[in-house]
Amino acid sequence: MLTPDTEGQPPFLPPTPAGVARAAELLRAGEVVALPTETVYGLAAHALDEKAVRQIFSIKGRPLIDPLIVHGLDVEFLSTLAHFTPQARELTAACWPGPLTLVLKKRPVVPGLITAGRDTVAVRSPAHPLARTVLQACGLPLAAPSANPFGYISPTTAEHVRTSFGTKVPWILDGGPCAVGLESTIVDVSDPTRPPRLLRPGPITAEALAQILGQPVHGPESSGRIDEAQGLDAPGLLTRHYSPRTPVALLKPAEPPPLTPDQHCAWVRMGRHNKETTPPGDTDIFWLSETGNLTQAAQGLYALLRQLDEAGYAKIFCELAPATGLGATLNDRLRRAAGQG
Ligand code: TXA
Ligand code: MG
């Protein structure tokens, strides 16, 4: 049976062959299905079906100027949609399947709706076994933005998707918590005559990309500035994005929050230094990792921010990570959560 219903809430599709077959059937019929990837949950639809893609924008409340990522099994499949440059091939050989999105020149078959009228398309081959099984079963390119209302924190569990959308997203494939927990790295390698540009820092770090390509990878330069001609540079770079409703304030590594006598605040820390226990004043403390392991911190960050957002704190203080590698990505998301991107 495919419907373990809970009090009128949409049922989850289970991570079984039957659940995958149903998801694939729905996608082929032009429906929107939320599914897990290794980064975050995505809101997927047949990328070449404009009616289906329109539903994604409408469900998310996403402006049409914000282009979508197209997911496919591999380079061969995605080559039917995009022109892979030599740099793109070097990156895919090293990182696919995985949390790396490439911006490439699009082929005519890709609808302008997906690319917000650009001549480039973002493509990614996800590593999550369930996402791959669905891609295999439906045989379609799948457009999938993160499955959150526009501007809110990305979902890392099926329950996050259901909490945000309720009956608006009736089909959610439940693959448990996402292993990575932060959105994919986006790099523009569409033009072989220009240096690669990092549009969104992510799990595959700028340092790792530079090592693969044998040259530095710079960016992002813009902070959500709208360019009249081009639209948003990469709208994931909007200054306020990935944001809880509760105000977020940033702290340097190990810096304590100020005393807030009249407010009940939360303090999010990367690691538990010296087994500390006592936060200052009326502040609850939360450690993303006992040891300061940033991979673990990334896995849990969005779930914790959602939990704290529901808990009614006056403010969430977040400790920044050391600013290199995955720490730079965590800090990027924390700055955007704080509206300081
Ligand atoms: O990890 C991820 O990438 C997740 C999972 C579901 O794959 N997806 C995701 O999609 O984060 P979304 O739509 O939330 O973020 C995609 C970002 C947006 O900021 C969009 O502006 C940018 O990719 N983007 C898409 N196409 C682009 C293009 N042609 N040029 C520049 N940026 C593009
Ligand atoms: Mg998103």
Tab-separated table of C-alpha atoms and ligand atoms in Angstrom:
chain	number	residue	atom	x	y	z
A	1	MET	CA	0.000	0.000	0.000
A	2	LEU	CA	1.273	3.472	-0.867
A	3	THR	CA	-0.719	5.643	1.508
A	4	PRO	CA	0.294	5.648	5.188
A	5	ASP	CA	-2.047	8.625	5.716
A	6	THR	CA	-1.647	10.889	8.732
A	7	GLU	CA	-4.642	13.030	9.627
A	8	GLY	CA	-5.483	14.472	6.239
A	9	GLN	CA	-1.827	15.261	5.480
A	10	PRO	CA	-0.524	14.123	2.106
A	11	PRO	CA	0.971	10.635	2.343
A	12	PHE	CA	4.633	9.986	1.661
A	13	LEU	CA	5.658	7.714	-1.169
A	14	PRO	CA	7.916	5.075	0.403
A	15	PRO	CA	11.516	4.489	-0.757
A	16	THR	CA	10.567	1.164	-2.317
A	17	PRO	CA	10.318	-0.028	-5.926
A	18	ALA	CA	6.552	0.646	-5.726
A	19	GLY	CA	7.143	4.199	-4.420
A	20	VAL	CA	9.699	4.911	-7.136
A	21	ALA	CA	7.455	3.463	-9.855
A	22	ARG	CA	4.574	5.672	-8.687
A	23	ALA	CA	6.800	8.770	-8.599
A	24	ALA	CA	8.035	8.041	-12.129
A	25	GLU	CA	4.485	7.481	-13.377
A	26	LEU	CA	3.320	10.789	-11.838
A	27	LEU	CA	6.271	12.677	-13.336
A	28	ARG	CA	5.566	11.226	-16.775
A	29	ALA	CA	1.957	12.374	-16.384
A	30	GLY	CA	3.123	15.979	-15.797
A	31	GLU	CA	2.722	16.045	-12.002
A	32	VAL	CA	5.057	17.684	-9.501
A	33	VAL	CA	6.768	15.253	-7.084
A	34	ALA	CA	9.043	16.200	-4.186
A	35	LEU	CA	12.035	13.889	-3.959
A	36	PRO	CA	15.263	13.606	-2.006
A	37	THR	CA	18.681	14.441	-3.400
A	38	GLU	CA	21.937	14.187	-1.472
A	39	THR	CA	21.884	17.985	-0.923
A	40	VAL	CA	18.268	18.947	-0.139
A	41	TYR	CA	14.786	17.825	-1.235
A	42	GLY	CA	13.745	19.046	-4.679
A	43	LEU	CA	10.358	19.852	-6.210
A	44	ALA	CA	10.610	17.892	-9.456
A	45	ALA	CA	8.736	17.963	-12.751
A	46	HIS	CA	9.368	16.975	-16.375
A	47	ALA	CA	11.761	19.717	-17.537
A	48	LEU	CA	10.469	19.799	-21.118
A	49	ASP	CA	6.794	20.004	-20.107
A	50	GLU	CA	6.087	23.729	-19.676
A	51	LYS	CA	2.769	23.165	-17.949
A	52	ALA	CA	4.421	20.931	-15.355
A	53	VAL	CA	7.282	23.392	-14.853
A	54	ARG	CA	4.838	26.272	-14.391
A	55	GLN	CA	3.339	24.397	-11.443
A	56	ILE	CA	6.734	24.343	-9.722
A	57	PHE	CA	6.992	28.137	-9.924
A	58	SER	CA	3.449	28.552	-8.716
A	59	ILE	CA	3.749	26.119	-5.775
A	60	LYS	CA	7.005	27.726	-4.604
A	61	GLY	CA	5.877	31.299	-5.167
A	62	ARG	CA	9.047	31.646	-7.192
A	63	PRO	CA	9.499	34.567	-9.600
A	64	LEU	CA	9.755	33.510	-13.245
A	65	ILE	CA	13.072	35.384	-13.543
A	66	ASP	CA	14.730	32.730	-11.338
A	67	PRO	CA	15.898	29.813	-13.545
A	68	LEU	CA	15.724	26.134	-12.528
A	69	ILE	CA	18.320	23.352	-12.379
A	70	VAL	CA	17.728	20.366	-14.679
A	71	HIS	CA	18.655	16.982	-13.212
A	72	GLY	CA	19.721	14.008	-15.294
A	73	LEU	CA	21.475	10.682	-14.890
A	74	ASP	CA	24.776	11.523	-16.541
A	75	VAL	CA	26.732	13.661	-19.007
A	76	GLU	CA	25.539	11.655	-21.976
A	77	PHE	CA	21.877	12.238	-21.114
A	78	LEU	CA	22.335	15.910	-20.231
A	79	SER	CA	24.364	16.522	-23.430
A	80	THR	CA	21.037	16.457	-25.244
A	81	LEU	CA	20.134	19.653	-23.347
A	82	ALA	CA	23.453	21.490	-22.894
A	83	HIS	CA	26.841	21.987	-24.553
A	84	PHE	CA	29.537	20.501	-22.296
A	85	THR	CA	32.780	22.483	-22.516
A	86	PRO	CA	36.188	20.874	-21.825
A	87	GLN	CA	36.156	22.377	-18.310
A	88	ALA	CA	32.677	20.990	-17.753
A	89	ARG	CA	33.961	17.545	-18.699
A	90	GLU	CA	36.871	17.791	-16.281
A	91	LEU	CA	34.491	18.750	-13.487
A	92	THR	CA	31.941	16.058	-14.234
A	93	ALA	CA	34.643	13.385	-14.463
A	94	ALA	CA	35.745	14.326	-10.939
A	95	CYS	CA	32.444	15.237	-9.248
A	96	TRP	CA	29.442	13.560	-10.890
A	97	PRO	CA	27.203	12.168	-9.721
A	98	GLY	CA	27.323	14.652	-6.871
A	99	PRO	CA	26.507	18.080	-5.460
A	100	LEU	CA	27.881	20.143	-8.358
A	101	THR	CA	25.688	22.122	-10.784
A	102	LEU	CA	27.151	23.376	-14.055
A	103	VAL	CA	25.872	26.373	-15.985
A	104	LEU	CA	26.331	25.646	-19.698
A	105	LYS	CA	25.062	26.941	-23.035
A	106	LYS	CA	21.621	25.436	-23.616
A	107	ARG	CA	20.386	23.547	-26.642
A	108	PRO	CA	17.168	24.753	-28.338
A	109	VAL	CA	15.088	21.922	-26.834
A	110	VAL	CA	15.284	23.515	-23.359
A	111	PRO	CA	12.281	25.810	-22.795
A	112	GLY	CA	12.969	29.451	-21.941
A	113	LEU	CA	10.767	28.993	-18.871
A	114	ILE	CA	13.464	26.772	-17.289
A	115	THR	CA	16.278	29.209	-18.038
A	116	ALA	CA	14.366	32.457	-17.446
A	117	GLY	CA	15.070	33.355	-21.048
A	118	ARG	CA	18.837	32.913	-20.780
A	119	ASP	CA	21.018	31.138	-23.303
A	120	THR	CA	22.438	28.982	-20.505
A	121	VAL	CA	20.979	26.095	-18.516
A	122	ALA	CA	22.025	24.739	-15.106
A	123	VAL	CA	22.475	20.938	-15.063
A	124	ARG	CA	23.259	18.465	-12.325
A	125	SER	CA	23.534	14.704	-11.875
A	126	PRO	CA	22.438	13.928	-8.308
A	127	ALA	CA	24.132	11.155	-6.327
A	128	HIS	CA	21.178	10.160	-4.131
A	129	PRO	CA	20.265	6.547	-5.006
A	130	LEU	CA	16.504	7.257	-4.883
A	131	ALA	CA	16.795	10.322	-7.125
A	132	ARG	CA	18.825	8.242	-9.569
A	133	THR	CA	16.318	5.397	-9.535
A	134	VAL	CA	13.503	7.849	-10.270
A	135	LEU	CA	15.513	9.452	-13.115
A	136	GLN	CA	16.154	5.993	-14.526
A	137	ALA	CA	12.537	4.890	-14.164
A	138	CYS	CA	10.945	7.969	-15.737
A	139	GLY	CA	13.620	8.515	-18.396
A	140	LEU	CA	13.035	12.301	-18.215
A	141	PRO	CA	15.161	15.349	-17.455
A	142	LEU	CA	13.766	16.692	-14.176
A	143	ALA	CA	13.628	20.367	-13.304
A	144	ALA	CA	13.907	20.634	-9.531
A	145	PRO	CA	14.451	23.629	-7.302
A	146	SER	CA	14.762	23.126	-3.568
A	147	ALA	CA	11.339	22.152	-2.190
A	148	ASN	CA	10.791	25.194	0.029
A	149	PRO	CA	8.658	28.309	-0.349
A	150	PHE	CA	10.786	30.929	-2.158
A	151	GLY	CA	13.261	32.526	0.241
A	152	TYR	CA	12.702	30.075	3.135
A	153	ILE	CA	15.106	27.423	4.471
A	154	SER	CA	15.667	24.440	2.129
A	155	PRO	CA	14.177	21.099	3.249
A	156	THR	CA	16.404	18.217	4.314
A	157	THR	CA	13.601	15.774	5.227
A	158	ALA	CA	10.281	14.748	3.676
A	159	GLU	CA	8.544	16.155	6.742
A	160	HIS	CA	10.050	19.608	6.071
A	161	VAL	CA	8.432	19.568	2.618
A	162	ARG	CA	5.068	18.532	4.038
A	163	THR	CA	5.228	21.142	6.793
A	164	SER	CA	5.890	23.922	4.267
A	165	PHE	CA	3.396	22.958	1.580
A	166	GLY	CA	0.696	20.709	3.077
A	167	THR	CA	-1.701	19.553	0.400
A	168	LYS	CA	-0.103	21.827	-2.251
A	169	VAL	CA	2.499	19.083	-2.767
A	170	PRO	CA	0.527	15.846	-2.662
A	171	TRP	CA	3.423	13.582	-3.694
A	172	ILE	CA	6.571	13.395	-1.573
A	173	LEU	CA	9.042	10.546	-1.965
A	174	ASP	CA	10.509	9.905	1.479
A	175	GLY	CA	14.228	9.136	1.397
A	176	GLY	CA	15.003	10.106	4.986
A	177	PRO	CA	17.351	12.970	5.882
A	178	CYS	CA	19.687	14.318	3.175
A	179	ALA	CA	23.323	13.305	3.623
A	180	VAL	CA	24.890	16.653	2.639
A	181	GLY	CA	22.303	19.161	3.854
A	182	LEU	CA	23.376	22.242	1.829
A	183	GLU	CA	22.483	23.081	-1.784
A	184	SER	CA	24.859	22.130	-4.603
A	185	THR	CA	27.806	24.243	-5.688
A	186	ILE	CA	27.005	26.164	-8.900
A	187	VAL	CA	29.795	26.981	-11.337
A	188	ASP	CA	29.478	28.679	-14.713
A	189	VAL	CA	31.741	26.988	-17.268
A	190	SER	CA	29.592	27.872	-20.263
A	191	ASP	CA	32.250	29.873	-22.086
A	192	PRO	CA	35.627	28.155	-22.623
A	193	THR	CA	37.277	31.519	-23.352
A	194	ARG	CA	36.385	32.874	-19.885
A	195	PRO	CA	37.561	31.718	-16.458
A	196	PRO	CA	35.093	29.533	-14.544
A	197	ARG	CA	32.819	31.497	-12.197
A	198	LEU	CA	31.491	30.251	-8.895
A	199	LEU	CA	27.847	31.379	-8.717
A	200	ARG	CA	26.915	29.633	-5.461
A	201	PRO	CA	29.389	28.162	-2.959
A	202	GLY	CA	28.421	24.645	-1.961
A	203	PRO	CA	29.538	21.244	-0.728
A	204	ILE	CA	32.206	21.008	-3.441
A	205	THR	CA	34.461	23.827	-2.322
A	206	ALA	CA	36.120	26.531	-4.428
A	207	GLU	CA	39.460	24.999	-3.398
A	208	ALA	CA	38.408	21.581	-4.743
A	209	LEU	CA	37.190	23.089	-8.031
A	210	ALA	CA	40.458	24.995	-8.443
A	211	GLN	CA	42.427	21.822	-7.887
A	212	ILE	CA	40.431	19.920	-10.516
A	213	LEU	CA	40.664	22.732	-13.087
A	214	GLY	CA	44.231	23.796	-12.295
A	215	GLN	CA	43.202	27.433	-11.926
A	216	PRO	CA	41.562	29.597	-9.267
A	217	VAL	CA	37.768	29.726	-9.247
A	218	HIS	CA	36.396	33.096	-8.167
A	219	GLY	CA	32.998	34.475	-7.240
A	220	PRO	CA	30.270	35.013	-6.385
A	221	GLU	CA	30.629	38.718	-7.091
A	222	SER	CA	27.019	39.863	-6.989
A	223	SER	CA	24.688	39.814	-4.007
A	224	GLY	CA	21.312	39.453	-5.618
A	225	ARG	CA	21.594	42.704	-7.535
A	226	ILE	CA	19.056	42.695	-10.319
A	227	ASP	CA	20.582	43.429	-13.684
A	228	GLU	CA	17.838	44.728	-15.982
A	229	ALA	CA	19.138	42.890	-19.022
A	230	GLN	CA	20.147	39.614	-17.413
A	231	GLY	CA	17.778	39.201	-14.479
A	232	LEU	CA	19.364	37.881	-11.302
A	233	ASP	CA	22.962	36.676	-11.636
A	234	ALA	CA	22.058	33.550	-9.669
A	235	PRO	CA	19.050	34.303	-7.554
A	236	GLY	CA	20.224	31.889	-4.867
A	237	LEU	CA	22.584	34.783	-4.205
A	238	LEU	CA	19.797	37.059	-3.037
A	239	THR	CA	20.959	38.811	0.098
A	240	ARG	CA	18.058	37.414	2.086
A	241	HIS	CA	17.502	33.764	1.217
A	242	TYR	CA	17.437	30.470	3.086
A	243	SER	CA	15.979	32.557	5.922
A	244	PRO	CA	13.984	31.630	9.001
A	245	ARG	CA	11.284	34.122	10.067
A	246	THR	CA	13.060	34.618	13.393
A	247	PRO	CA	15.824	37.251	13.179
A	248	VAL	CA	19.303	35.722	12.883
A	249	ALA	CA	22.421	37.481	14.224
A	250	LEU	CA	25.929	36.272	13.401
A	251	LEU	CA	28.817	35.814	15.811
A	252	LYS	CA	32.507	35.264	15.101
A	253	PRO	CA	33.809	31.773	15.952
A	254	ALA	CA	33.756	31.375	19.760
A	255	GLU	CA	32.321	34.868	20.335
A	256	PRO	CA	29.571	34.734	23.008
A	257	PRO	CA	26.203	36.368	22.287
A	258	PRO	CA	25.434	39.645	24.062
A	259	LEU	CA	23.287	39.443	27.187
A	260	THR	CA	19.627	39.850	26.213
A	261	PRO	CA	17.799	40.183	29.551
A	262	ASP	CA	14.302	40.630	28.117
A	263	GLN	CA	14.560	38.139	25.308
A	264	HIS	CA	14.655	34.378	25.086
A	265	CYS	CA	17.299	33.627	22.450
A	266	ALA	CA	18.936	30.596	20.857
A	267	TRP	CA	22.689	30.231	20.274
A	268	VAL	CA	23.773	27.876	17.471
A	269	ARG	CA	27.367	26.707	17.651
A	270	MET	CA	29.482	24.678	15.232
A	271	GLY	CA	31.201	22.608	17.902
A	272	ARG	CA	31.121	22.051	21.627
A	273	HIS	CA	34.366	23.583	22.798
A	274	ASN	CA	35.705	22.319	26.141
A	275	LYS	CA	32.385	20.543	26.831
A	276	GLU	CA	30.863	23.923	27.756
A	277	THR	CA	27.336	23.954	29.094
A	278	THR	CA	26.438	27.408	30.408
A	279	PRO	CA	25.159	29.970	27.967
A	280	PRO	CA	24.946	33.592	29.096
A	281	GLY	CA	21.603	34.932	30.350
A	282	ASP	CA	18.361	33.455	29.088
A	283	THR	CA	19.870	31.824	26.024
A	284	ASP	CA	19.505	28.199	24.947
A	285	ILE	CA	22.560	26.673	23.316
A	286	PHE	CA	22.615	24.182	20.421
A	287	TRP	CA	25.693	22.447	19.035
A	288	LEU	CA	25.647	21.339	15.394
A	289	SER	CA	28.470	18.909	16.096
A	290	GLU	CA	30.054	17.725	19.326
A	291	THR	CA	33.489	17.910	17.740
A	292	GLY	CA	33.149	20.880	15.372
A	293	ASN	CA	32.963	18.542	12.362
A	294	LEU	CA	31.672	20.820	9.592
A	295	THR	CA	30.283	18.009	7.437
A	296	GLN	CA	28.061	17.083	10.377
A	297	ALA	CA	27.232	20.750	11.018
A	298	ALA	CA	26.115	21.136	7.376
A	299	GLN	CA	23.896	18.036	7.622
A	300	GLY	CA	22.002	19.402	10.593
A	301	LEU	CA	21.968	23.167	10.008
A	302	TYR	CA	18.667	23.576	8.146
A	303	ALA	CA	16.739	21.145	10.358
A	304	LEU	CA	17.949	23.031	13.430
A	305	LEU	CA	17.067	26.448	11.966
A	306	ARG	CA	13.566	25.186	11.162
A	307	GLN	CA	13.192	23.743	14.666
A	308	LEU	CA	14.312	27.007	16.266
A	309	ASP	CA	12.057	29.013	13.952
A	310	GLU	CA	9.084	27.000	15.220
A	311	ALA	CA	10.157	27.306	18.854
A	312	GLY	CA	9.350	31.019	19.151
A	313	TYR	CA	12.753	32.461	20.074
A	314	ALA	CA	13.141	36.240	19.862
A	315	LYS	CA	16.453	35.863	18.063
A	316	ILE	CA	18.783	33.137	16.821
A	317	PHE	CA	22.501	33.801	17.314
A	318	CYS	CA	24.652	31.742	14.930
A	319	GLU	CA	28.358	31.197	15.269
A	320	LEU	CA	30.231	31.458	11.965
A	321	ALA	CA	32.496	28.569	10.952
A	322	PRO	CA	36.212	28.899	10.165
A	323	ALA	CA	36.113	30.577	6.744
A	324	THR	CA	37.747	27.977	4.493
A	325	GLY	CA	36.444	24.898	2.655
A	326	LEU	CA	32.970	23.806	3.725
A	327	GLY	CA	33.110	26.519	6.408
A	328	ALA	CA	32.926	29.155	3.652
A	329	THR	CA	29.722	27.537	2.347
A	330	LEU	CA	28.182	27.302	5.821
A	331	ASN	CA	29.013	30.972	6.395
A	332	ASP	CA	27.474	31.928	3.048
A	333	ARG	CA	24.175	30.290	4.080
A	334	LEU	CA	24.327	31.785	7.581
A	335	ARG	CA	24.901	35.279	6.141
A	336	ARG	CA	21.908	34.867	3.847
A	337	ALA	CA	19.790	33.559	6.742
A	338	ALA	CA	20.792	36.754	8.548
A	339	GLY	CA	20.016	38.902	5.496
A	340	GLN	CA	23.675	39.914	5.202
A	341	GLY	CA	24.631	37.986	2.077
B	1	TXA	O1	21.308	21.144	-4.436
B	1	TXA	C1	20.622	21.722	-5.274
B	1	TXA	O2	21.109	22.362	-6.207
B	1	TXA	C2	19.103	21.620	-5.132
B	1	TXA	C3	18.687	20.167	-5.403
B	1	TXA	C4	17.202	19.983	-5.363
B	1	TXA	O3	19.243	19.748	-6.617
B	1	TXA	N1	18.457	22.529	-6.001
B	1	TXA	C5	18.484	23.862	-5.816
B	1	TXA	O4	17.735	24.551	-6.754
B	1	TXA	O5	19.091	24.402	-4.918
B	1	TXA	P1	17.282	26.057	-6.535
B	1	TXA	O6	16.359	26.338	-7.667
B	1	TXA	O7	16.751	26.231	-5.175
B	1	TXA	O8	18.595	26.871	-6.760
B	1	TXA	C6	19.156	26.884	-8.051
B	1	TXA	C7	19.947	28.112	-8.280
B	1	TXA	C8	19.107	29.369	-8.293
B	1	TXA	O9	19.760	30.333	-7.497
B	1	TXA	C9	19.116	29.782	-9.760
B	1	TXA	O10	19.075	31.160	-9.897
B	1	TXA	C10	20.438	29.220	-10.234
B	1	TXA	O11	20.515	28.004	-9.591
B	1	TXA	N2	20.415	28.989	-11.690
B	1	TXA	C11	19.659	28.132	-12.380
B	1	TXA	N3	19.881	28.232	-13.719
B	1	TXA	C12	20.827	29.170	-13.872
B	1	TXA	C13	21.493	29.735	-14.994
B	1	TXA	N4	21.207	29.360	-16.237
B	1	TXA	N5	22.422	30.694	-14.774
B	1	TXA	C14	22.704	31.091	-13.496
B	1	TXA	N6	22.109	30.595	-12.380
B	1	TXA	C15	21.181	29.652	-12.561
B	2	MG	MG	16.437	27.088	-3.435
